[in-house]
XYZ file of C-alpha atoms in Angstrom:
473
model
C 72.567 2.485 -25.843
C 71.688 -1.073 -26.152
C 68.581 -0.208 -28.276
C 70.794 2.509 -30.056
C 73.513 -0.262 -31.082
C 70.861 -2.628 -31.994
C 69.686 -0.068 -34.552
C 72.587 0.611 -35.802
C 73.572 -2.827 -35.630
C 70.309 -3.667 -38.237
C 71.257 -0.554 -40.201
C 75.163 -1.252 -40.865
C 73.377 -4.729 -41.901
C 70.430 -3.833 -44.462
C 73.495 -1.209 -45.971
C 76.078 -4.135 -46.406
C 73.843 -6.700 -47.860
C 72.721 -3.993 -50.419
C 76.166 -3.307 -51.428
C 77.122 -6.940 -51.602
C 74.280 -6.974 -54.048
C 75.577 -4.005 -56.782
C 79.299 -6.105 -56.522
C 77.615 -9.549 -57.005
C 79.800 -10.897 -59.697
C 82.112 -7.862 -60.541
C 84.409 -9.230 -57.953
C 83.535 -12.717 -57.003
C 87.008 -13.339 -55.588
C 86.205 -10.842 -52.544
C 83.601 -13.189 -51.518
C 86.051 -16.027 -49.564
C 85.324 -18.103 -52.518
C 87.621 -21.235 -52.677
C 87.755 -25.147 -52.204
C 88.994 -28.386 -50.516
C 91.285 -26.711 -48.114
C 93.440 -26.055 -50.986
C 92.796 -22.231 -50.991
C 93.469 -19.749 -48.716
C 89.923 -18.498 -47.768
C 88.082 -22.130 -48.022
C 90.527 -23.302 -45.338
C 88.995 -20.786 -42.852
C 85.788 -21.849 -43.500
C 85.273 -25.842 -43.010
C 81.611 -26.229 -43.048
C 81.378 -24.761 -46.815
C 84.732 -26.791 -47.911
C 84.103 -29.213 -50.867
C 86.157 -32.294 -50.381
C 85.633 -34.715 -53.162
C 82.974 -35.266 -55.626
C 82.014 -38.947 -57.147
C 80.002 -39.958 -59.860
C 79.432 -43.318 -61.355
C 76.983 -46.052 -62.665
C 75.358 -47.622 -59.309
C 76.978 -51.258 -59.579
C 73.617 -52.761 -58.297
C 71.442 -50.783 -59.914
C 73.057 -49.900 -63.367
C 69.713 -47.916 -64.600
C 70.941 -45.371 -62.069
C 73.978 -43.157 -60.859
C 75.267 -42.533 -57.793
C 76.430 -38.741 -57.490
C 78.422 -37.661 -53.943
C 79.848 -34.738 -52.726
C 82.010 -34.783 -49.265
C 82.647 -31.505 -47.133
C 84.160 -30.415 -44.023
C 87.744 -32.031 -44.759
C 89.704 -34.003 -41.971
C 87.186 -34.501 -39.071
C 88.595 -35.581 -36.086
C 86.072 -37.996 -34.620
C 86.680 -37.053 -31.349
C 86.056 -33.777 -31.771
C 82.977 -33.060 -29.111
C 81.011 -31.891 -27.728
C 80.372 -29.843 -30.533
C 80.772 -32.271 -33.327
C 81.288 -31.202 -36.971
C 78.270 -31.102 -38.841
C 76.733 -29.734 -42.116
C 76.449 -26.002 -41.973
C 73.059 -24.246 -41.547
C 73.615 -21.237 -43.243
C 75.266 -23.369 -46.180
C 73.239 -24.028 -49.131
C 75.064 -27.448 -50.691
C 74.220 -28.364 -54.082
C 75.312 -31.247 -56.719
C 75.182 -29.262 -60.398
C 74.631 -31.759 -63.901
C 75.336 -30.438 -67.077
C 73.518 -32.557 -69.343
C 74.192 -30.957 -73.009
C 77.447 -30.419 -73.115
C 77.987 -26.505 -72.598
C 79.520 -26.537 -69.080
C 75.853 -24.882 -67.550
C 73.980 -26.816 -65.177
C 70.982 -27.734 -66.480
C 70.065 -29.593 -63.174
C 71.092 -28.684 -59.418
C 70.263 -30.610 -56.376
C 69.989 -28.066 -53.485
C 70.649 -28.989 -49.774
C 69.645 -26.926 -46.639
C 70.238 -28.335 -43.321
C 68.374 -27.580 -39.790
C 69.718 -28.171 -36.605
C 67.711 -28.853 -33.564
C 68.216 -28.146 -30.188
C 66.310 -30.445 -27.785
C 67.574 -29.468 -24.447
C 69.415 -26.152 -23.938
C 70.754 -26.522 -20.598
C 73.003 -29.706 -21.033
C 76.270 -29.657 -22.603
C 75.903 -32.655 -24.057
C 75.638 -34.020 -27.799
C 73.339 -36.478 -26.491
C 72.286 -37.637 -22.641
C 72.351 -41.152 -22.928
C 72.536 -44.084 -25.909
C 71.231 -42.499 -29.373
C 69.234 -46.027 -30.786
C 67.113 -44.329 -33.244
C 67.228 -41.086 -35.794
C 64.045 -39.848 -33.503
C 65.700 -40.326 -30.109
C 65.523 -38.028 -28.054
C 68.562 -38.599 -26.208
C 70.183 -36.855 -29.345
C 70.105 -33.164 -28.298
C 71.512 -31.928 -31.381
C 69.118 -33.671 -34.394
C 69.795 -32.310 -37.903
C 67.460 -32.543 -40.732
C 67.213 -31.264 -44.441
C 65.362 -30.330 -47.495
C 66.518 -31.380 -51.049
C 65.230 -28.995 -53.577
C 65.542 -29.973 -57.601
C 66.545 -26.831 -59.450
C 66.158 -26.895 -63.251
C 67.844 -24.670 -65.897
C 64.653 -22.869 -66.619
C 64.158 -21.704 -62.736
C 61.973 -23.752 -61.712
C 62.100 -25.507 -58.339
C 60.667 -28.882 -57.054
C 60.940 -29.957 -53.665
C 62.028 -33.190 -53.424
C 62.182 -34.121 -49.572
C 61.781 -31.946 -46.412
C 62.542 -32.860 -42.651
C 65.106 -36.056 -44.153
C 66.894 -36.752 -41.082
C 70.661 -37.089 -41.290
C 72.117 -39.774 -38.749
C 73.812 -38.380 -35.495
C 78.082 -38.691 -36.117
C 79.798 -41.670 -34.446
C 80.556 -40.656 -30.897
C 81.454 -44.172 -29.787
C 80.373 -47.435 -28.570
C 78.102 -46.063 -25.692
C 76.376 -43.489 -27.404
C 75.942 -44.805 -30.685
C 75.676 -48.366 -29.838
C 74.741 -49.930 -33.480
C 76.365 -47.059 -35.829
C 75.453 -49.198 -38.967
C 71.464 -49.226 -38.009
C 71.734 -45.898 -37.958
C 73.618 -45.087 -41.077
C 71.344 -46.863 -43.142
C 67.813 -45.628 -41.421
C 69.197 -42.354 -42.942
C 69.165 -43.586 -46.396
C 65.641 -41.882 -47.745
C 63.593 -41.976 -50.962
C 62.486 -38.674 -52.154
C 59.360 -37.955 -54.014
C 61.128 -38.300 -57.526
C 62.283 -42.373 -56.635
C 65.709 -40.830 -55.996
C 67.574 -42.070 -53.142
C 69.204 -39.756 -50.417
C 71.697 -39.844 -47.482
C 73.481 -36.969 -45.802
C 75.605 -37.655 -42.814
C 79.235 -38.621 -41.485
C 81.112 -40.834 -42.951
C 84.527 -42.346 -43.084
C 86.924 -39.941 -45.506
C 87.277 -42.077 -48.713
C 89.794 -40.175 -49.613
C 92.927 -41.810 -49.944
C 96.882 -40.346 -50.426
C 100.128 -39.649 -48.386
C 99.499 -35.838 -47.844
C 102.397 -35.801 -45.230
C 104.872 -36.866 -47.939
C 103.466 -35.248 -51.295
C 103.643 -31.829 -49.374
C 106.879 -32.294 -48.084
C 108.345 -31.220 -51.114
C 106.514 -33.596 -53.532
C 107.740 -36.749 -52.161
C 106.771 -40.056 -53.169
C 108.382 -42.285 -50.266
C 108.526 -45.425 -52.628
C 110.460 -43.369 -55.122
C 112.520 -41.246 -51.803
C 115.869 -42.662 -53.774
C 114.949 -40.599 -56.849
C 114.576 -37.338 -55.069
C 116.550 -34.576 -55.428
C 117.075 -34.620 -51.687
C 116.942 -38.385 -51.027
C 115.367 -40.860 -48.491
C 115.636 -44.381 -48.053
C 112.542 -45.937 -49.613
C 109.460 -46.614 -47.633
C 105.861 -47.412 -47.862
C 103.368 -45.323 -48.448
C 101.748 -43.926 -45.496
C 97.512 -43.007 -45.691
C 97.438 -39.588 -43.859
C 93.465 -39.044 -44.205
C 93.194 -42.860 -42.406
C 91.290 -42.438 -38.916
C 89.519 -39.147 -40.716
C 85.767 -38.417 -41.053
C 83.796 -36.154 -43.452
C 80.271 -35.281 -44.138
C 78.954 -36.764 -47.483
C 75.738 -35.744 -49.469
C 74.681 -38.595 -51.989
C 71.946 -39.289 -54.340
C 71.186 -42.215 -56.064
C 69.299 -40.739 -59.489
C 67.246 -42.879 -62.505
C 69.576 -42.272 -65.235
C 66.169 -41.439 -67.268
C 65.716 -38.616 -65.004
C 69.105 -37.040 -65.175
C 70.459 -37.581 -69.094
C 69.526 -36.611 -72.325
C 69.117 -38.064 -75.523
C 71.193 -35.152 -76.873
C 74.258 -36.499 -75.020
C 75.142 -39.476 -72.842
C 78.073 -37.778 -71.073
C 77.177 -36.046 -67.794
C 79.316 -32.917 -66.412
C 79.058 -32.873 -62.917
C 80.586 -30.284 -59.566
C 79.292 -29.449 -56.635
C 79.681 -26.209 -54.694
C 78.807 -24.619 -51.752
C 76.952 -20.874 -51.550
C 76.932 -18.331 -48.764
C 74.837 -15.560 -48.299
C 77.317 -12.516 -48.602
C 76.758 -10.891 -45.595
C 77.434 -12.353 -42.354
C 76.824 -10.245 -39.118
C 78.290 -11.717 -35.320
C 76.148 -10.470 -32.617
C 76.778 -11.846 -29.256
C 75.842 -15.114 -28.621
C 74.755 -15.235 -32.360
C 74.980 -14.578 -36.585
C 72.849 -13.206 -38.891
C 73.139 -13.557 -42.688
C 71.528 -11.449 -45.262
C 72.319 -10.286 -48.964
C 72.530 -12.468 -52.345
C 74.239 -15.736 -52.364
C 77.961 -16.476 -53.392
C 79.365 -19.258 -54.272
C 82.605 -19.741 -51.800
C 83.755 -23.317 -53.030
C 83.300 -25.797 -55.917
C 84.726 -28.723 -56.936
C 84.590 -31.076 -60.340
C 88.318 -33.254 -61.080
C 90.390 -33.818 -57.890
C 93.247 -32.038 -57.254
C 93.065 -29.482 -59.739
C 92.725 -26.137 -57.599
C 95.282 -28.286 -55.294
C 98.143 -28.667 -57.522
C 96.805 -26.765 -61.093
C 95.789 -23.546 -60.033
C 98.369 -21.162 -58.094
C 98.077 -19.632 -54.926
C 96.842 -16.189 -56.199
C 94.330 -17.535 -58.371
C 92.693 -20.390 -55.799
C 90.149 -18.243 -54.016
C 89.198 -16.639 -57.778
C 88.551 -19.747 -59.235
C 86.253 -21.095 -56.868
C 84.067 -18.088 -57.022
C 83.834 -18.933 -61.018
C 81.595 -21.007 -62.504
C 83.112 -23.843 -64.725
C 81.527 -22.450 -67.994
C 84.238 -19.768 -67.462
C 87.442 -22.082 -67.422
C 88.869 -20.690 -70.189
C 90.726 -18.347 -68.300
C 92.598 -20.939 -66.586
C 93.679 -22.744 -70.086
C 97.204 -22.308 -69.750
C 97.543 -23.586 -66.271
C 97.230 -26.662 -67.584
C 98.823 -26.430 -70.850
C 101.806 -25.738 -68.770
C 101.550 -27.132 -65.336
C 104.052 -26.206 -62.278
C 103.652 -29.341 -60.936
C 105.210 -30.441 -64.221
C 108.554 -28.655 -63.574
C 108.696 -29.826 -60.502
C 108.637 -33.734 -61.466
C 111.559 -32.485 -63.211
C 113.599 -30.458 -60.641
C 112.787 -32.860 -57.872
C 113.160 -36.253 -59.793
C 116.099 -35.484 -62.144
C 116.691 -39.383 -63.088
C 113.361 -39.642 -64.406
C 112.612 -38.508 -67.924
C 111.904 -35.154 -68.618
C 108.616 -34.308 -68.569
C 107.168 -31.607 -71.342
C 106.445 -28.153 -69.273
C 104.513 -26.516 -71.787
C 101.965 -27.404 -74.944
C 100.300 -29.928 -72.657
C 97.034 -30.020 -74.494
C 96.759 -34.022 -73.341
C 95.725 -32.501 -69.935
C 93.145 -30.115 -71.406
C 91.683 -33.413 -73.217
C 91.486 -35.246 -70.020
C 90.502 -32.418 -67.314
C 88.922 -29.382 -68.916
C 86.492 -31.293 -72.367
C 87.230 -34.858 -71.765
C 88.355 -37.470 -74.262
C 86.352 -37.623 -77.586
C 86.891 -40.565 -80.381
C 88.718 -43.608 -78.978
C 89.670 -45.546 -82.185
C 88.330 -49.095 -82.227
C 86.277 -48.490 -78.838
C 83.760 -45.878 -79.103
C 83.121 -42.386 -81.428
C 82.595 -40.498 -77.699
C 84.417 -41.229 -74.425
C 83.225 -38.819 -72.045
C 83.829 -35.754 -74.206
C 81.111 -32.669 -73.437
C 82.359 -31.052 -76.643
C 84.558 -27.965 -76.880
C 83.798 -25.846 -74.121
C 86.362 -26.091 -71.264
C 85.179 -26.177 -67.730
C 86.442 -28.415 -64.745
C 83.540 -31.493 -64.921
C 83.818 -34.824 -63.707
C 82.606 -36.167 -66.899
C 80.869 -39.584 -66.756
C 79.323 -41.304 -69.864
C 76.479 -43.202 -68.490
C 76.521 -45.710 -71.612
C 79.585 -47.086 -70.279
C 78.501 -50.838 -68.468
C 79.199 -51.685 -64.924
C 82.616 -53.091 -64.404
C 82.802 -56.808 -63.152
C 86.344 -56.063 -61.880
C 87.095 -52.865 -61.445
C 90.707 -51.367 -61.749
C 92.459 -49.363 -59.152
C 94.190 -47.070 -62.379
C 90.971 -46.775 -64.227
C 91.242 -45.780 -67.542
C 94.492 -46.203 -67.569
C 94.150 -49.914 -67.122
C 91.613 -50.252 -69.594
C 88.983 -50.087 -67.015
C 86.548 -47.764 -69.198
C 84.393 -47.141 -66.038
C 86.998 -45.728 -63.932
C 88.650 -42.139 -63.826
C 88.622 -39.895 -65.649
C 85.541 -41.455 -67.034
C 83.494 -40.007 -63.926
C 84.932 -41.167 -60.762
C 84.005 -44.398 -58.223
C 85.213 -44.464 -54.457
C 88.109 -46.995 -55.071
C 89.638 -45.182 -58.052
C 93.195 -44.187 -57.317
C 93.025 -40.409 -58.640
C 96.202 -39.333 -57.090
C 98.210 -41.958 -58.973
C 96.543 -41.657 -62.209
C 96.910 -37.725 -61.954
C 100.611 -38.000 -61.144
C 101.349 -40.287 -63.846
C 98.877 -38.094 -66.584
C 101.047 -34.721 -65.336
C 103.765 -36.892 -65.544
C 103.938 -37.943 -69.240
C 102.974 -41.879 -68.016
C 99.686 -42.422 -68.966
C 100.752 -46.321 -69.781
C 100.545 -48.475 -73.081
C 97.086 -48.737 -73.457
C 96.091 -44.908 -73.550
C 99.541 -44.751 -76.047
C 98.545 -47.249 -78.127
C 94.972 -46.213 -78.308
C 95.339 -42.012 -78.034
C 98.883 -41.706 -78.707
C 99.949 -40.301 -75.374
C 102.945 -39.797 -73.876
C 104.127 -43.036 -71.784
C 107.677 -42.373 -70.029
C 108.942 -44.893 -67.740
C 109.129 -44.993 -64.793
C 107.103 -42.433 -64.878
C 104.180 -44.556 -66.093
C 105.022 -46.452 -62.414
C 105.315 -43.504 -59.927
C 102.498 -43.309 -56.936
C 102.322 -42.053 -53.261
C 102.257 -45.707 -52.213
C 98.611 -45.424 -50.796
C 96.540 -47.904 -52.943
C 92.958 -48.265 -51.276
C 90.950 -47.042 -48.449
C 91.918 -47.968 -45.160
C 88.007 -49.078 -44.535
C 86.090 -51.150 -46.735
C 83.177 -49.496 -49.115
C 79.737 -50.722 -48.563
C 78.189 -52.639 -51.616
C 74.861 -50.982 -51.551
C 73.993 -47.252 -51.628
C 75.337 -44.814 -50.355
C 78.430 -47.268 -50.753
C 80.642 -45.284 -47.900
C 82.141 -46.545 -45.350
C 81.051 -45.884 -41.537
C 82.421 -42.972 -40.206
C 85.772 -44.153 -37.233
C 83.914 -43.457 -33.700
C 85.495 -41.136 -31.657
C 86.276 -43.746 -28.556
C 88.188 -45.866 -31.220
C 90.116 -42.664 -32.582
């Protein structure tokens, strides 16, 4: 009976894989595709869930660009004994378009492998972990980095690259900074890489924003008013897992364009079969999550299209154009904040330019800021020719800091306030003067009241802050 069940199970696995191969690309929305806990399906699959994407010229190595993709949202630091980790069945990727056609020319792919040193222990570690090869660490994880170019050429840049353990606590990981630092490796092409748990660099008042678009500092102006209050960083104290690359510009850019288009993705094989005590995957890989610009699938794409959005590629984003030109969020601003000047709810070609094509000529400044051409695609666009800012400003381009979002995205850029002001037609006097963008008052001052991350970022690669430990959470 057991043998017959096993044979039947194997037959079903092969048949399902073959069926998935046949229908691949026909119904991508049926492939668990979504992103950033902002779509129904991916919220059930945190191991493959894109959280954020960052891209910037490295402040201490300006001849390189740093690309960071985070996965697994809102990790509870004390979530043992089986702590959060990269999923061995997921292909994580950072994808780069360097010629403006919205198709990736270079893709850096990451596959992880988790070990088990003592299957007879329930513990993540059996003593203090003092090095990446410490035998007291019962669940070590390593990964392979493969560079895939548009012509299909594959180049393995690193194998068995170690990750650090999660930050368990003062007894288990007594010198976490050293563990995290030792996990920075150099790949065969000279790029630096890091993959592991970090403090979530995103900061936002999630609790108030998702309570009918509340902004605590503007509570008195809401349709359902409350007393004004300081913003609350609801991501504070939570961790995430990051993949960070520091790549020489000469190896990733082209002479054709000085603007890179970046997005991250996660893919799984089409079929997963669960057996007692194990899982098996088969079939072609299907993209289940993607992310370029922050908050797009969260507040621009409606519920009925979120999973479809993440199953498609950026090159096909023209189909979502009207969601940018007539954003629901603009209508909500008008409804919930009646005292503010009415925000245009249709014809928002400014949002198409900022988020789907990039900004072209800026009079008196540059012939091309970060436009990748007319092809509409959700890509985080970075003009790597813009000099590193000596004194970065929180609101980036809105404050005249041309190296800030939406020209790439640095860790400290306040993308929540920037995008809120853009949607509410409060671009500020600088962009009103340079580009003629709308600048209503007080729309140009709105924000969630959270202006910085709860932990300081590091001055050196990977620049991310160490994660909160389980003991201190």
